[in-house]
Amino acid sequence: MKRNYFQCCVFLCESYLFSLVNKFTIFTFVNFSDDQLNLVHDLQELLSDNLFEDLDITNIEVKDLIETNPLISKALIRLGDVYRKNNSEVYDKLEMISGENVSNPKATFPGEAVSDFLQEYQNYFPKLEEYANKIFNQVNRNFRTRHVLLVEYLKKHHKIDVIDVVPKNDDFFLKRYVPEKKTLYLSDFLTLDTKKIYCAGQIVQAEAMDLIESYLKDYNFPSETAKKLTTISLVNYTAAAILMPYKLFYEECRKHRYDLELIQHTFSVSFEQVAHRVTCLQDPKMKGIPFHMLRTDIAGNISKRLSLSGIQIPRYGGACPRWNIHSAFMLPGKIHCALSKMPDGERYVCIARTIEKGIGRHGIYRSILSIGLGCQAKYAKDFVYADSLNLKDENAAVAIGVNCRTCPRMDCQQRAFPPINKNIDINLDVRGASPYVSN
């Protein structure tokens, strides 16, 4: 009798704990790998869609699915991507027919397959690094004359001419390679650091496409377009590795504690190129800080995302408005530093800075984007931007989430949408931190 009573108490305690876990969105994925955690985040975000709201799917159920059927979980993510893609195409056609703007809340970024690919490889491709180092040794004289050396290399080894031109208004391009003429045309609207990337990329296309294909051939891409976009990404990866060879770049990062602007000037490259490159330092023998990186426009559209730090970056839609990648637009060109805290308690040192992209000429509006980069707070001593932050004060951290639908913070004044797995009790007589909170 006592034994049955004890078992009953244990069962009730477990049931109560599970209900608390789901009610307060307690993070329970302690033993998951980084890949599993990314899958958790993507699946939770997918299930936060209003389409599934009445199903009341819990975090425990998401955890169980990923533990027992990870392939089915990936299939659901892929279905979600296709659903959003098809949905976006329908809205585009409606706009064409009606001639009016049609709001589409489920539009998706077409390069998500590229992000998934880079995430799977932890954004580190040793064969491409080894090749890039060989090319660097042949053009290694002076960082500030690297463009000339790359042009000379193309002419000497591949008989490719590089010609700078000002494109006509009716024939706009940034770069154009004409195989019949063995000529690479580069727009004079480009900055020199971008021209260097394109020249290095042309060398990669002439010599290293077999190495790139060795990474692509066994990956299951959702479409041929996704594969081509990933090919371009790996060409650019290798080109950046030629300009910033792994060992030398790693040593400079360690020496200057990832002072991105100083390193940018050392290698004569752009801020965005440096931010990309620091995420690639994943050689087990010379491993850098595991960063996350994202890029967004002023409307909050995320065009690049990669997370090696463990922070979740939204797959669908924009990020939490409290991320400093948004506030960076208020002071363009300045690096913004913040200590951020996710709902699971993990703290991150995050920096953000705006960049300008587009045509460099009078009368043409250039787009402004924001680059976000960050790491777990435990790496703060190796990250120069953490020096200005109070890491000892737990209250100094900015409470952030992923996005409103998956964030459990009910006291957030910037909440735009109600969270999933929360019963919303609206009181006409009381207004809390947001319209969805009454106390």
Coordinates of C-alpha atoms in Angstrom, one line a residue:
M1 CA 0.0 0.0 0.0
K2 CA 2.8 2.4 1.0
R3 CA 4.7 1.5 -2.2
N4 CA 1.7 2.3 -4.4
Y5 CA 1.2 5.5 -2.5
F6 CA 4.9 6.5 -3.1
Q7 CA 4.7 5.6 -6.8
C8 CA 1.6 7.7 -7.1
C9 CA 3.4 10.7 -5.5
V10 CA 6.3 10.3 -7.8
F11 CA 4.0 10.2 -10.8
L12 CA 2.2 13.3 -9.7
C13 CA 5.5 15.2 -9.0
E14 CA 6.8 14.3 -12.5
S15 CA 3.5 15.4 -14.1
Y16 CA 3.6 18.6 -12.2
L17 CA 7.2 19.3 -13.2
F18 CA 6.4 18.6 -16.8
S19 CA 3.5 21.1 -16.7
L20 CA 5.8 23.7 -15.1
V21 CA 8.4 23.1 -17.8
N22 CA 5.9 23.8 -20.6
K23 CA 4.1 26.6 -18.8
F24 CA 7.3 28.6 -18.1
T25 CA 9.2 27.4 -21.2
I26 CA 12.1 26.0 -19.1
F27 CA 15.0 24.9 -21.3
T28 CA 15.3 21.1 -20.9
F29 CA 17.6 20.2 -23.8
V30 CA 20.6 19.8 -21.6
N31 CA 22.3 16.9 -23.3
F32 CA 21.6 17.9 -26.9
S33 CA 24.4 18.6 -29.3
D34 CA 24.7 21.9 -31.1
D35 CA 23.1 20.4 -34.3
Q36 CA 20.2 19.1 -32.2
L37 CA 19.7 22.4 -30.5
N38 CA 19.6 24.2 -33.9
L39 CA 17.0 21.7 -34.9
V40 CA 15.0 22.3 -31.7
H41 CA 15.1 26.1 -32.3
D42 CA 14.0 25.8 -36.0
L43 CA 11.2 23.4 -35.2
Q44 CA 10.0 25.5 -32.3
E45 CA 9.9 28.5 -34.6
L46 CA 8.1 26.6 -37.3
L47 CA 5.5 25.4 -34.8
S48 CA 5.0 29.0 -33.5
D49 CA 3.0 29.7 -36.7
N50 CA -0.7 30.5 -36.0
L51 CA -1.5 27.5 -38.2
F52 CA -0.5 25.2 -35.3
E53 CA -1.8 27.3 -32.4
D54 CA -4.8 25.1 -31.5
L55 CA -2.6 22.0 -31.3
D56 CA -0.8 23.3 -28.2
I57 CA 2.4 21.4 -28.9
T58 CA 4.7 21.5 -25.9
N59 CA 8.5 21.8 -25.6
I60 CA 8.6 18.2 -24.2
E61 CA 6.9 16.9 -27.3
V62 CA 9.4 18.8 -29.6
K63 CA 12.3 17.3 -27.5
D64 CA 10.8 13.8 -27.8
L65 CA 10.4 14.1 -31.6
I66 CA 14.0 15.2 -32.2
E67 CA 15.4 12.5 -29.9
T68 CA 13.4 9.7 -31.5
N69 CA 13.0 10.9 -35.1
P70 CA 15.5 13.6 -36.1
L71 CA 15.0 12.9 -39.8
I72 CA 11.3 13.5 -39.5
S73 CA 12.1 16.7 -37.7
K74 CA 14.3 17.8 -40.6
A75 CA 11.5 16.8 -43.0
L76 CA 9.1 19.1 -41.2
I77 CA 11.5 22.0 -41.4
R78 CA 11.9 21.4 -45.1
L79 CA 8.1 21.3 -45.5
G80 CA 7.9 24.5 -43.6
D81 CA 10.4 26.1 -46.0
V82 CA 8.5 24.9 -49.1
Y83 CA 5.2 26.1 -47.6
R84 CA 6.6 29.6 -47.1
K85 CA 8.2 29.6 -50.5
N86 CA 5.0 28.6 -52.3
N87 CA 3.0 31.0 -50.1
S88 CA 5.4 33.8 -51.1
E89 CA 5.0 32.9 -54.8
V90 CA 1.2 33.1 -54.5
Y91 CA 1.3 36.5 -52.9
D92 CA 3.7 37.7 -55.6
K93 CA 1.3 36.6 -58.3
L94 CA -1.6 38.2 -56.5
E95 CA 0.3 41.5 -56.5
M96 CA 1.0 41.2 -60.2
I97 CA -2.6 40.5 -61.0
S98 CA -4.1 43.2 -58.7
G99 CA -1.4 45.8 -59.2
E100 CA -1.5 46.4 -55.4
N101 CA 0.7 45.5 -52.5
V102 CA -0.5 42.4 -50.7
S103 CA 0.8 41.8 -47.2
N104 CA 2.5 38.4 -46.9
P105 CA 3.3 37.4 -43.3
K106 CA 4.9 34.1 -44.3
A107 CA 7.5 35.3 -46.8
T108 CA 10.8 33.4 -46.5
F109 CA 14.4 34.1 -47.4
P110 CA 15.5 32.0 -50.4
G111 CA 19.1 31.5 -49.1
E112 CA 18.1 29.5 -46.0
A113 CA 19.6 26.3 -47.6
V114 CA 23.0 28.1 -47.7
S115 CA 22.8 28.9 -44.0
D116 CA 21.8 25.3 -43.2
F117 CA 24.8 24.0 -45.3
L118 CA 27.3 26.3 -43.6
Q119 CA 25.8 25.5 -40.2
E120 CA 26.3 21.8 -40.8
Y121 CA 30.0 22.2 -41.7
Q122 CA 30.4 24.8 -38.8
N123 CA 31.5 27.2 -41.6
Y124 CA 34.9 25.5 -41.8
F125 CA 36.2 23.8 -45.0
P126 CA 39.8 22.6 -44.5
K127 CA 40.4 21.6 -48.2
L128 CA 39.5 25.2 -49.3
E129 CA 41.7 26.7 -46.6
E130 CA 44.6 24.6 -47.7
Y131 CA 44.1 25.6 -51.3
A132 CA 43.7 29.3 -50.4
N133 CA 47.0 29.3 -48.4
K134 CA 48.9 28.1 -51.5
I135 CA 47.5 30.9 -53.6
F136 CA 48.2 33.4 -50.8
N137 CA 51.9 32.4 -50.8
Q138 CA 52.1 33.3 -54.5
V139 CA 50.5 36.7 -54.2
N140 CA 52.0 37.6 -50.8
R141 CA 53.9 40.8 -51.0
N142 CA 51.8 43.6 -49.6
F143 CA 48.2 43.7 -48.4
R144 CA 47.7 47.1 -49.9
T145 CA 48.8 46.0 -53.4
R146 CA 47.0 42.7 -53.3
H147 CA 44.5 43.7 -56.0
V148 CA 47.4 44.3 -58.5
L149 CA 48.9 40.9 -57.6
L150 CA 45.7 39.1 -58.1
V151 CA 45.2 40.7 -61.5
E152 CA 48.7 39.7 -62.5
Y153 CA 48.1 36.1 -61.3
L154 CA 45.0 35.8 -63.4
K155 CA 46.9 37.1 -66.5
K156 CA 49.9 34.9 -65.9
H157 CA 48.3 31.6 -65.0
H158 CA 44.9 31.8 -66.9
K159 CA 45.4 34.5 -69.5
I160 CA 42.4 36.4 -68.0
D161 CA 42.4 40.1 -68.4
V162 CA 40.8 42.3 -65.7
I163 CA 39.2 45.5 -66.9
D164 CA 37.6 48.2 -64.7
V165 CA 34.6 49.9 -66.4
V166 CA 31.8 52.2 -65.5
P167 CA 28.6 50.3 -66.5
K168 CA 26.0 52.0 -68.6
N169 CA 22.7 52.7 -67.1
D170 CA 21.0 50.2 -69.4
D171 CA 23.6 47.5 -68.8
F172 CA 24.2 47.5 -65.1
F173 CA 26.5 44.9 -63.4
L174 CA 29.0 44.6 -60.6
K175 CA 31.1 41.9 -62.2
R176 CA 30.9 40.1 -65.5
Y177 CA 33.2 37.3 -66.8
V178 CA 33.1 36.7 -70.5
P179 CA 34.7 33.3 -71.2
E180 CA 35.0 33.8 -75.0
K181 CA 37.1 36.9 -74.4
K182 CA 38.8 35.6 -71.2
T183 CA 38.0 38.9 -69.7
L184 CA 36.7 39.8 -66.2
Y185 CA 34.9 43.2 -66.2
L186 CA 34.7 44.9 -62.8
S187 CA 32.4 47.9 -62.1
D188 CA 34.1 51.0 -61.0
F189 CA 31.1 51.5 -58.7
L190 CA 32.7 48.8 -56.4
T191 CA 35.1 49.5 -53.6
L192 CA 38.7 48.1 -53.9
D193 CA 38.1 45.4 -51.2
T194 CA 35.1 44.1 -53.2
K195 CA 37.2 44.1 -56.4
K196 CA 39.8 42.0 -54.6
I197 CA 37.2 39.4 -53.5
Y198 CA 35.9 39.2 -57.1
C199 CA 39.5 38.7 -58.5
A200 CA 40.3 36.1 -55.9
G201 CA 36.9 34.4 -56.6
Q202 CA 37.8 34.3 -60.3
I203 CA 41.0 32.4 -59.5
V204 CA 38.9 30.0 -57.4
Q205 CA 36.5 29.4 -60.3
A206 CA 39.4 28.7 -62.6
E207 CA 41.2 26.3 -60.3
A208 CA 39.3 25.0 -57.3
M209 CA 35.7 24.1 -58.4
D210 CA 36.5 20.4 -58.0
L211 CA 37.3 21.0 -54.3
I212 CA 34.1 22.9 -53.9
E213 CA 32.1 20.2 -55.6
S214 CA 33.6 17.6 -53.2
Y215 CA 31.7 19.4 -50.4
L216 CA 28.5 19.9 -52.4
K217 CA 28.0 16.4 -54.0
D218 CA 26.7 14.5 -51.0
Y219 CA 24.5 17.3 -49.5
N220 CA 20.8 17.0 -50.2
F221 CA 19.9 20.5 -51.5
P222 CA 16.2 21.3 -51.8
S223 CA 16.7 22.8 -55.3
E224 CA 19.3 23.4 -57.9
T225 CA 19.0 27.1 -57.1
A226 CA 20.0 26.4 -53.5
K227 CA 23.0 24.5 -54.7
K228 CA 24.2 27.3 -57.0
L229 CA 23.8 29.8 -54.2
T230 CA 25.8 27.6 -51.9
T231 CA 28.5 27.3 -54.7
I232 CA 28.8 31.1 -54.8
S233 CA 29.0 31.1 -51.0
L234 CA 32.0 28.7 -51.1
V235 CA 33.7 30.6 -53.9
N236 CA 33.5 33.7 -51.7
Y237 CA 34.6 31.7 -48.7
T238 CA 37.7 30.6 -50.5
A239 CA 38.4 34.1 -52.0
A240 CA 38.3 35.5 -48.4
A241 CA 40.7 32.8 -47.3
I242 CA 43.1 33.9 -50.0
L243 CA 43.0 37.5 -48.7
M244 CA 43.0 36.5 -45.0
P245 CA 44.9 33.2 -44.8
Y246 CA 43.9 31.0 -41.8
K247 CA 47.1 30.9 -39.7
L248 CA 48.0 34.5 -40.1
F249 CA 44.5 35.7 -39.6
Y250 CA 44.1 33.6 -36.5
E251 CA 47.3 34.9 -35.0
E252 CA 46.2 38.5 -35.7
C253 CA 42.8 37.9 -34.1
R254 CA 44.4 36.4 -31.0
K255 CA 47.0 39.2 -30.7
H256 CA 44.4 42.0 -31.0
R257 CA 41.6 40.1 -29.2
Y258 CA 39.3 40.3 -32.3
D259 CA 39.5 44.0 -32.7
L260 CA 37.6 43.9 -36.0
E261 CA 38.3 47.4 -37.2
L262 CA 42.1 47.1 -36.5
I263 CA 42.2 43.7 -38.3
Q264 CA 40.1 45.1 -41.2
H265 CA 42.9 47.7 -41.8
T266 CA 45.7 45.2 -41.3
F267 CA 44.3 43.0 -44.2
S268 CA 42.8 45.9 -46.2
V269 CA 39.4 44.3 -46.4
S270 CA 35.9 45.4 -45.4
F271 CA 34.3 45.2 -42.0
E272 CA 31.7 42.6 -43.3
Q273 CA 34.5 40.5 -44.8
V274 CA 36.3 40.4 -41.4
A275 CA 33.1 39.6 -39.5
H276 CA 32.5 36.7 -41.9
R277 CA 36.1 35.4 -41.6
V278 CA 36.2 35.3 -37.8
T279 CA 33.3 32.8 -37.9
C280 CA 35.5 30.4 -40.0
L281 CA 38.2 29.9 -37.4
Q282 CA 37.1 26.4 -36.4
D283 CA 40.3 24.3 -37.1
P284 CA 40.6 22.0 -34.1
K285 CA 44.3 22.8 -33.9
M286 CA 43.9 26.6 -34.1
K287 CA 40.3 27.2 -33.0
G288 CA 39.0 30.7 -32.6
I289 CA 36.0 32.0 -30.6
P290 CA 32.8 30.3 -31.7
F291 CA 30.8 33.3 -32.9
H292 CA 27.3 33.8 -34.2
M293 CA 26.7 36.3 -37.1
L294 CA 23.7 37.7 -38.8
R295 CA 23.0 40.5 -41.2
T296 CA 19.7 42.5 -41.4
D297 CA 18.3 45.4 -43.2
I298 CA 16.5 48.4 -41.6
A299 CA 13.2 46.6 -42.0
G300 CA 14.5 43.6 -39.9
N301 CA 14.8 41.2 -42.8
I302 CA 17.6 38.7 -42.0
S303 CA 19.7 38.0 -45.1
K304 CA 22.6 36.1 -43.4
R305 CA 22.6 33.9 -40.3
L306 CA 25.1 31.5 -38.7
S307 CA 25.3 30.4 -35.1
L308 CA 28.4 28.7 -33.7
S309 CA 27.9 30.4 -30.3
G310 CA 24.7 28.5 -29.5
I311 CA 22.4 31.5 -29.7
Q312 CA 19.2 30.9 -31.7
I313 CA 18.8 33.1 -34.8
P314 CA 15.3 33.2 -36.3
R315 CA 14.8 31.1 -39.4
Y316 CA 11.5 32.8 -40.2
G317 CA 10.9 36.5 -39.9
G318 CA 12.9 39.1 -37.9
A319 CA 14.8 38.9 -34.6
C320 CA 13.9 40.2 -31.2
P321 CA 13.7 44.0 -31.3
R322 CA 15.9 44.2 -28.2
W323 CA 18.9 42.8 -30.1
N324 CA 21.5 45.6 -30.6
I325 CA 21.7 44.7 -34.3
H326 CA 18.5 46.9 -34.6
S327 CA 19.7 49.8 -32.4
A328 CA 22.9 50.0 -34.5
F329 CA 20.9 51.8 -37.2
M330 CA 20.4 54.8 -34.8
L331 CA 24.2 55.6 -34.9
P332 CA 25.5 54.4 -38.3
G333 CA 29.1 53.3 -38.5
K334 CA 29.6 53.0 -34.7
I335 CA 30.2 49.6 -33.1
H336 CA 27.5 48.9 -30.5
C337 CA 28.3 46.5 -27.6
A338 CA 25.8 44.8 -25.4
L339 CA 25.7 42.0 -22.8
S340 CA 22.6 40.0 -23.7
K341 CA 20.8 37.3 -21.8
M342 CA 18.5 34.7 -23.4
P343 CA 15.6 33.1 -21.7
D344 CA 17.6 29.9 -20.9
G345 CA 20.0 32.1 -18.8
E346 CA 23.0 32.0 -21.2
R347 CA 24.7 35.4 -21.6
Y348 CA 26.3 36.6 -24.8
V349 CA 28.6 39.5 -25.7
C350 CA 27.1 41.0 -28.8
I351 CA 28.4 43.7 -31.1
A352 CA 26.7 45.3 -34.1
R353 CA 27.6 47.9 -36.7
T354 CA 26.0 49.3 -39.8
I355 CA 27.6 49.0 -43.2
E356 CA 26.8 50.6 -46.6
K357 CA 26.4 48.5 -49.7
G358 CA 25.5 49.4 -53.3
I359 CA 26.6 51.8 -56.0
G360 CA 29.3 54.4 -55.2
R361 CA 28.3 57.4 -57.2
H362 CA 26.5 60.7 -56.7
G363 CA 22.7 60.6 -56.7
I364 CA 22.4 56.9 -56.0
Y365 CA 21.0 55.8 -52.6
R366 CA 23.1 53.1 -50.9
S367 CA 21.4 50.5 -48.8
I368 CA 22.3 50.4 -45.1
L369 CA 22.6 47.0 -43.4
S370 CA 23.5 46.0 -39.9
I371 CA 26.1 43.3 -39.1
G372 CA 25.7 41.4 -35.7
L373 CA 28.4 39.3 -34.2
G374 CA 28.6 37.7 -30.8
C375 CA 29.9 34.9 -28.5
Q376 CA 29.1 33.4 -25.1
A377 CA 30.1 35.6 -22.2
K378 CA 32.7 33.0 -21.1
Y379 CA 34.9 34.1 -23.9
A380 CA 34.8 37.8 -22.8
K381 CA 38.5 38.0 -21.8
D382 CA 39.5 37.1 -25.4
F383 CA 37.0 39.6 -27.0
V384 CA 38.1 43.2 -26.7
Y385 CA 34.6 44.6 -27.0
A386 CA 33.6 43.0 -23.7
D387 CA 36.0 45.4 -21.8
S388 CA 33.4 48.1 -21.8
L389 CA 30.7 45.9 -20.3
N390 CA 29.9 45.1 -16.7
L391 CA 30.0 41.3 -16.7
K392 CA 29.8 40.9 -12.9
D393 CA 26.4 42.6 -12.6
E394 CA 23.7 40.1 -13.4
N395 CA 21.2 42.9 -13.8
A396 CA 23.4 44.6 -16.5
A397 CA 22.5 42.1 -19.2
V398 CA 19.7 43.1 -21.7
A399 CA 17.0 40.5 -21.5
I400 CA 16.4 39.3 -25.1
G401 CA 14.6 36.5 -26.9
V402 CA 14.5 35.0 -30.3
N403 CA 11.3 36.5 -31.5
C404 CA 8.0 37.4 -29.8
R405 CA 6.2 34.1 -30.7
T406 CA 8.8 31.9 -29.1
C407 CA 9.9 34.2 -26.2
P408 CA 8.4 33.5 -22.7
R409 CA 9.2 37.0 -21.3
M410 CA 5.8 38.4 -20.4
D411 CA 7.3 41.6 -18.9
C412 CA 8.8 42.8 -22.2
Q413 CA 7.5 46.3 -23.3
Q414 CA 8.5 45.6 -26.9
R415 CA 6.4 42.5 -27.3
A416 CA 4.5 42.7 -30.7
F417 CA 2.8 39.3 -30.7
P418 CA 1.6 36.9 -28.0
P419 CA 3.8 33.9 -27.2
I420 CA 2.9 30.3 -27.9
N421 CA 2.1 27.9 -25.1
K422 CA 0.7 30.8 -23.0
N423 CA -2.9 31.4 -22.1
I424 CA -3.6 35.1 -22.8
D425 CA -6.0 36.6 -20.2
I426 CA -7.0 40.0 -21.5
N427 CA -8.4 42.4 -18.9
L428 CA -10.2 45.4 -20.1
D429 CA -9.5 47.3 -16.9
V430 CA -5.8 46.6 -16.6
R431 CA -2.9 47.1 -19.1
G432 CA 0.5 45.5 -18.3
A433 CA 3.8 45.7 -20.1
S434 CA 2.2 44.9 -23.4
P435 CA -1.4 44.4 -24.7
Y436 CA -1.1 40.7 -23.9
V437 CA -0.3 41.2 -20.2
S438 CA -2.8 42.3 -17.6
N439 CA -0.7 42.0 -14.5

